[in-house]
Structures are given as structure tokens and as C-alpha cells.
PDB file of C-alpha atoms and ligand atoms in Angstrom:
ATOM      1  CA  MET A   1     -27.046  -4.726 -97.423  1.00 43.00           C
ATOM      2  CA  THR A   2     -30.554  -4.742 -98.848  1.00 42.00           C
ATOM      3  CA  ASP A   3     -30.896  -8.499 -98.544  1.00 47.00           C
ATOM      4  CA  THR A   4     -30.018  -8.633 -94.890  1.00 45.00           C
ATOM      5  CA  ILE A   5     -31.420  -5.515 -93.320  1.00 54.00           C
ATOM      6  CA  GLY A   6     -34.060  -4.240 -95.685  1.00 83.00           C
ATOM      7  CA  ALA A   7     -34.173  -1.244 -97.984  1.00 87.00           C
ATOM      8  CA  ASP A   8     -35.077   1.281 -95.280  1.00 92.00           C
ATOM      9  CA  LEU A   9     -32.121   0.445 -93.138  1.00 96.00           C
ATOM     10  CA  ALA A  10     -29.840   0.103 -96.145  1.00 97.00           C
ATOM     11  CA  ALA A  11     -30.644   3.684 -97.141  1.00 98.00           C
ATOM     12  CA  LEU A  12     -29.914   4.847 -93.608  1.00 98.00           C
ATOM     13  CA  PHE A  13     -26.630   2.954 -93.635  1.00 98.00           C
ATOM     14  CA  GLU A  14     -25.597   4.384 -96.998  1.00 98.00           C
ATOM     15  CA  ALA A  15     -26.388   7.943 -95.883  1.00 98.00           C
ATOM     16  CA  ALA A  16     -24.359   7.535 -92.696  1.00 98.00           C
ATOM     17  CA  ALA A  17     -21.463   5.887 -94.531  1.00 98.00           C
ATOM     18  CA  ALA A  18     -21.399   8.694 -97.110  1.00 98.00           C
ATOM     19  CA  ALA A  19     -21.338  11.294 -94.319  1.00 99.00           C
ATOM     20  CA  LYS A  20     -18.550   9.379 -92.556  1.00 98.00           C
ATOM     21  CA  SER A  21     -16.463   9.473 -95.715  1.00 98.00           C
ATOM     22  CA  LEU A  22     -16.670  13.284 -95.579  1.00 98.00           C
ATOM     23  CA  ALA A  23     -15.983  13.641 -91.847  1.00 99.00           C
ATOM     24  CA  TYR A  24     -13.487  16.242 -90.699  1.00 99.00           C
ATOM     25  CA  ALA A  25     -11.491  14.324 -88.106  1.00 98.00           C
ATOM     26  CA  PRO A  26      -7.811  15.257 -88.583  1.00 98.00           C
ATOM     27  CA  TYR A  27      -7.019  15.056 -84.858  1.00 98.00           C
ATOM     28  CA  SER A  28      -8.573  11.749 -83.859  1.00 98.00           C
ATOM     29  CA  ASN A  29      -8.479  10.130 -87.306  1.00 98.00           C
ATOM     30  CA  PHE A  30     -11.754   8.609 -86.198  1.00 98.00           C
ATOM     31  CA  PRO A  31     -14.417   9.523 -88.744  1.00 98.00           C
ATOM     32  CA  VAL A  32     -18.014   8.930 -87.714  1.00 98.00           C
ATOM     33  CA  GLY A  33     -21.214   9.209 -89.717  1.00 99.00           C
ATOM     34  CA  ALA A  34     -24.788   9.317 -88.483  1.00 99.00           C
ATOM     35  CA  ALA A  35     -28.128   9.316 -90.255  1.00 98.00           C
ATOM     36  CA  VAL A  36     -31.598   9.840 -88.864  1.00 98.00           C
ATOM     37  CA  ARG A  37     -34.990   9.192 -90.370  1.00 98.00           C
ATOM     38  CA  ASP A  38     -37.550  11.820 -89.429  1.00 98.00           C
ATOM     39  CA  GLU A  39     -41.322  11.631 -88.946  1.00 98.00           C
ATOM     40  CA  HIS A  40     -41.821  12.415 -92.641  1.00 98.00           C
ATOM     41  CA  GLY A  41     -39.608   9.507 -93.679  1.00 97.00           C
ATOM     42  CA  ARG A  42     -36.783  11.758 -94.780  1.00 98.00           C
ATOM     43  CA  LEU A  43     -33.116  11.030 -94.148  1.00 98.00           C
ATOM     44  CA  HIS A  44     -30.658  13.494 -92.672  1.00 98.00           C
ATOM     45  CA  ALA A  45     -26.976  12.777 -92.233  1.00 98.00           C
ATOM     46  CA  GLY A  46     -24.057  14.279 -90.381  1.00 99.00           C
ATOM     47  CA  CYS A  47     -20.419  13.636 -89.579  1.00 99.00           C
ATOM     48  CA  ASN A  48     -18.056  14.641 -86.838  1.00 98.00           C
ATOM     49  CA  VAL A  49     -16.397  18.022 -87.295  1.00 99.00           C
ATOM     50  CA  GLU A  50     -13.289  18.415 -85.165  1.00 98.00           C
ATOM     51  CA  ASN A  51     -11.502  21.608 -84.237  1.00 98.00           C
ATOM     52  CA  ALA A  52      -7.958  22.635 -83.340  1.00 98.00           C
ATOM     53  CA  ALA A  53      -9.511  23.738 -80.059  1.00 98.00           C
ATOM     54  CA  TYR A  54     -10.445  20.151 -79.267  1.00 98.00           C
ATOM     55  CA  PRO A  55     -13.570  20.605 -77.091  1.00 98.00           C
ATOM     56  CA  VAL A  56     -15.232  22.641 -79.818  1.00 98.00           C
ATOM     57  CA  GLY A  57     -15.496  19.619 -82.107  1.00 98.00           C
ATOM     58  CA  THR A  58     -18.932  18.179 -82.730  1.00 98.00           C
ATOM     59  CA  CYS A  59     -20.181  14.613 -83.065  1.00 98.00           C
ATOM     60  CA  ALA A  60     -21.784  13.072 -86.125  1.00 99.00           C
ATOM     61  CA  GLU A  61     -25.083  12.675 -84.275  1.00 99.00           C
ATOM     62  CA  ALA A  62     -25.198  16.393 -83.524  1.00 98.00           C
ATOM     63  CA  GLY A  63     -24.699  17.152 -87.215  1.00 98.00           C
ATOM     64  CA  ALA A  64     -27.431  14.754 -88.321  1.00 99.00           C
ATOM     65  CA  ILE A  65     -29.866  16.163 -85.777  1.00 98.00           C
ATOM     66  CA  ALA A  66     -29.049  19.733 -86.799  1.00 98.00           C
ATOM     67  CA  ALA A  67     -29.689  18.820 -90.451  1.00 98.00           C
ATOM     68  CA  MET A  68     -33.042  17.271 -89.485  1.00 98.00           C
ATOM     69  CA  ILE A  69     -34.116  20.328 -87.529  1.00 98.00           C
ATOM     70  CA  ALA A  70     -33.030  22.724 -90.269  1.00 98.00           C
ATOM     71  CA  ALA A  71     -35.091  20.691 -92.767  1.00 98.00           C
ATOM     72  CA  GLY A  72     -38.195  20.922 -90.577  1.00 98.00           C
ATOM     73  CA  GLY A  73     -38.062  17.455 -89.018  1.00 98.00           C
ATOM     74  CA  ARG A  74     -38.927  17.232 -85.346  1.00 98.00           C
ATOM     75  CA  ALA A  75     -38.868  13.511 -84.523  1.00 98.00           C
ATOM     76  CA  ILE A  76     -36.249  10.790 -84.941  1.00 98.00           C
ATOM     77  CA  THR A  77     -37.878   7.488 -85.876  1.00 98.00           C
ATOM     78  CA  THR A  78     -34.570   5.649 -86.443  1.00 98.00           C
ATOM     79  CA  ILE A  79     -30.924   6.554 -86.097  1.00 98.00           C
ATOM     80  CA  LEU A  80     -27.824   4.775 -87.355  1.00 98.00           C
ATOM     81  CA  ILE A  81     -24.254   5.567 -86.371  1.00 98.00           C
ATOM     82  CA  THR A  82     -21.215   4.171 -88.133  1.00 98.00           C
ATOM     83  CA  GLY A  83     -17.514   4.254 -87.441  1.00 98.00           C
ATOM     84  CA  ASN A  84     -14.414   2.234 -88.163  1.00 98.00           C
ATOM     85  CA  GLY A  85     -12.451  -0.154 -86.000  1.00 95.00           C
ATOM     86  CA  PRO A  86     -13.503  -3.278 -84.152  1.00 96.00           C
ATOM     87  CA  ILE A  87     -15.334  -1.674 -81.220  1.00 97.00           C
ATOM     88  CA  LEU A  88     -18.966  -0.555 -81.391  1.00 98.00           C
ATOM     89  CA  VAL A  89     -19.305   3.187 -81.985  1.00 98.00           C
ATOM     90  CA  THR A  90     -22.139   3.780 -79.577  1.00 98.00           C
ATOM     91  CA  PRO A  91     -23.157   7.414 -79.058  1.00 98.00           C
ATOM     92  CA  CYS A  92     -21.385   9.381 -76.356  1.00 98.00           C
ATOM     93  CA  GLY A  93     -23.353  10.449 -73.301  1.00 98.00           C
ATOM     94  CA  ALA A  94     -24.059  13.930 -74.606  1.00 98.00           C
ATOM     95  CA  CYS A  95     -25.325  12.535 -77.907  1.00 98.00           C
ATOM     96  CA  ARG A  96     -27.612  10.075 -76.128  1.00 98.00           C
ATOM     97  CA  GLN A  97     -29.212  13.109 -74.552  1.00 98.00           C
ATOM     98  CA  ARG A  98     -29.326  14.922 -77.905  1.00 98.00           C
ATOM     99  CA  ILE A  99     -31.130  11.935 -79.415  1.00 98.00           C
ATOM    100  CA  ARG A 100     -33.459  11.804 -76.405  1.00 98.00           C
ATOM    101  CA  GLU A 101     -34.805  15.241 -77.199  1.00 98.00           C
ATOM    102  CA  PHE A 102     -36.367  13.999 -80.454  1.00 98.00           C
ATOM    103  CA  ALA A 103     -36.885  10.274 -79.896  1.00 98.00           C
ATOM    104  CA  GLU A 104     -39.005   7.838 -77.894  1.00 97.00           C
ATOM    105  CA  PRO A 105     -37.732   5.202 -75.467  1.00 97.00           C
ATOM    106  CA  GLU A 106     -38.361   2.493 -78.068  1.00 98.00           C
ATOM    107  CA  THR A 107     -36.655   4.369 -80.929  1.00 98.00           C
ATOM    108  CA  PRO A 108     -34.038   2.088 -82.502  1.00 98.00           C
ATOM    109  CA  ILE A 109     -30.378   3.078 -82.472  1.00 98.00           C
ATOM    110  CA  HIS A 110     -28.400   0.982 -84.942  1.00 98.00           C
ATOM    111  CA  ILE A 111     -24.633   0.794 -84.649  1.00 98.00           C
ATOM    112  CA  ALA A 112     -22.721  -0.089 -87.785  1.00 98.00           C
ATOM    113  CA  GLY A 113     -19.193  -0.714 -88.946  1.00 98.00           C
ATOM    114  CA  PRO A 114     -17.956  -0.451 -92.523  1.00 98.00           C
ATOM    115  CA  GLU A 115     -19.431  -3.872 -93.284  1.00 97.00           C
ATOM    116  CA  GLY A 116     -22.946  -3.113 -92.029  1.00 97.00           C
ATOM    117  CA  ILE A 117     -25.029  -3.101 -88.864  1.00 98.00           C
ATOM    118  CA  ARG A 118     -23.371  -4.708 -85.857  1.00 98.00           C
ATOM    119  CA  ARG A 119     -25.908  -4.218 -83.085  1.00 98.00           C
ATOM    120  CA  SER A 120     -29.209  -2.507 -82.511  1.00 98.00           C
ATOM    121  CA  PHE A 121     -30.377  -0.928 -79.268  1.00 98.00           C
ATOM    122  CA  THR A 122     -33.326   1.102 -78.139  1.00 98.00           C
ATOM    123  CA  LEU A 123     -32.833   4.580 -76.753  1.00 98.00           C
ATOM    124  CA  GLU A 124     -34.149   3.292 -73.432  1.00 98.00           C
ATOM    125  CA  ALA A 125     -31.373   0.687 -73.335  1.00 98.00           C
ATOM    126  CA  LEU A 126     -28.665   3.285 -73.880  1.00 98.00           C
ATOM    127  CA  LEU A 127     -30.200   6.045 -71.760  1.00 98.00           C
ATOM    128  CA  PRO A 128     -32.502   4.551 -69.125  1.00 98.00           C
ATOM    129  CA  GLU A 129     -34.669   6.680 -66.859  1.00 97.00           C
ATOM    130  CA  SER A 130     -33.746   9.712 -68.913  1.00 97.00           C
ATOM    131  CA  PHE A 131     -34.660  13.345 -68.479  1.00 96.00           C
ATOM    132  CA  GLY A 132     -36.466  14.814 -71.450  1.00 96.00           C
ATOM    133  CA  PRO A 133     -38.989  17.351 -72.713  1.00 95.00           C
ATOM    134  CA  ASP A 134     -41.831  15.722 -70.748  1.00 93.00           C
ATOM    135  CA  ASN A 135     -40.081  16.514 -67.495  1.00 94.00           C
ATOM    136  CA  LEU A 136     -40.377  20.207 -68.246  1.00 95.00           C
ATOM    137  CA  LYS A 137     -43.992  20.009 -69.407  1.00 85.00           C
ATOM    138  CA  LEU A 138     -44.846  18.417 -66.070  1.00 63.00           C
ATOM    139  CA  ARG A 139     -42.646  20.684 -64.030  1.00 62.00           C
ATOM    140  CA  TYR A 140     -43.811  21.951 -60.717  1.00 62.00           C
ATOM    141  CA  SER A 141     -45.131  25.434 -61.089  1.00 59.00           C
ATOM    142  CA  HIS A 142     -45.274  27.910 -58.227  1.00 57.00           C
ATOM    143  CA  SER A 143     -48.654  29.018 -59.564  1.00 59.00           C
ATOM    144  CA  ASP A 144     -49.974  25.503 -58.778  1.00 57.00           C
ATOM    145  CA  ALA A 145     -49.188  25.941 -55.103  1.00 51.00           C
TER     146      ALA A 145
HETATM  147  N1  THU B 201     -17.646  10.753 -82.201  1.00 95.94           N
HETATM  148  C1  THU B 201     -18.823  10.921 -82.858  1.00 95.94           C
HETATM  149  O1  THU B 201     -18.935  11.719 -83.791  1.00 95.94           O
HETATM  150  N2  THU B 201     -19.888  10.188 -82.455  1.00 95.94           N
HETATM  151  C2  THU B 201     -19.835   9.206 -81.526  1.00 95.94           C
HETATM  152  O2  THU B 201     -20.840   8.558 -81.273  1.00 95.94           O
HETATM  153  C3  THU B 201     -18.588   8.929 -80.813  1.00 95.94           C
HETATM  154  C4  THU B 201     -17.478   9.868 -81.073  1.00 95.94           C
HETATM  155  C5  THU B 201     -16.487  11.529 -82.663  1.00 95.94           C
HETATM  156  C6  THU B 201     -16.060  12.670 -81.801  1.00 95.94           C
HETATM  157  C7  THU B 201     -14.620  12.826 -82.208  1.00 95.94           C
HETATM  158  O3  THU B 201     -14.561  13.648 -83.363  1.00 95.94           O
HETATM  159  C8  THU B 201     -14.186  11.432 -82.588  1.00 95.94           C
HETATM  160  O4  THU B 201     -15.376  10.673 -82.775  1.00 95.94           O
HETATM  161  C9  THU B 201     -13.323  10.759 -81.543  1.00 95.94           C
HETATM  162  O5  THU B 201     -13.922  10.815 -80.285  1.00 95.94           O
END
């Protein structure tokens, strides 16, 4: 991995792969791991955690973001998501929005399989014209009227 994608990305990949190996996905049998790098350069990982009440399950991205927030991180500089199977494990719609909260349009989102990174996107590519924190900072206020 290090030769092809660099040490930074290799560490992100290894963290996500380790989290995937610990995923709790007995219903879908589709383990997913995610790792984010925060503004301090620290890595935080998460995995999907399913539930017998299916809709209660959470995605790997949500776990990684929760770990980042709990550790004091507030910005995602890179995120990597990994899953098995031949098809790209791109983040679901809700997770694109979760990432949006802490990332910039140009923030890279790397999608990996067991063998390594398959494709890289920007957040803007996966969630164009998104709604985010800036929308609320600039919100119309009745006191401005
Ligand atoms: N899943 C994730 O954790 N992240 C994704 O980006 C796509 C889907 C999980 C949710 C569920 O536990 C399983 O994969 C099958 O949908």
C-alpha cells in the first residue's frame, strides 16, 4: 500500500480495514469500515453497527465521525471507506450529509476494497450543491427585516 498511495493514505486504509474487521453486521453480512483524518492529523475509525430493529443500525462513517468528535476533532481533512465485494462502497445519502457537516467541497473521499483504494472523489462530486452549516450562518433573520 505504502508504495502506491503514500504513507498517509496507507494509515487511513489500515485504520478503516481494521475497523471493518470488527464490524457488527450479522444481518447484512456486509461489514464496512471508515476512517477520517482530522484537522490535527489524527485518525479516527468506525464500523457499521447493525441492530435487530434494522433501521436503528448505524453506518461506519457515522461511527468514525462520532469518534472524531468525541476526541475533540472538528474537521475532516480526508475520509476513506472500505467494504467487500466488487461494487464501490460509496457513502449512503445520509452519510454524505454527515460528512458534509465537517468537510469542505474539495475534501477527498477515498473508496477502497480489500485490496486498496479503488476510486477517489471529492465531497462536491458526491454531494453537489449541498446544504451545510454555512446555510444556517447566513440564514434570513426576522430581525434583519
Ligand atoms: N453501510 C455503511 O456502513 N456505510 C456505507 O457507506 C454503506 C452501507 C452499511 C450499513 C449496513 O450495516 C450495511 O452497510 C448494508 O447496507
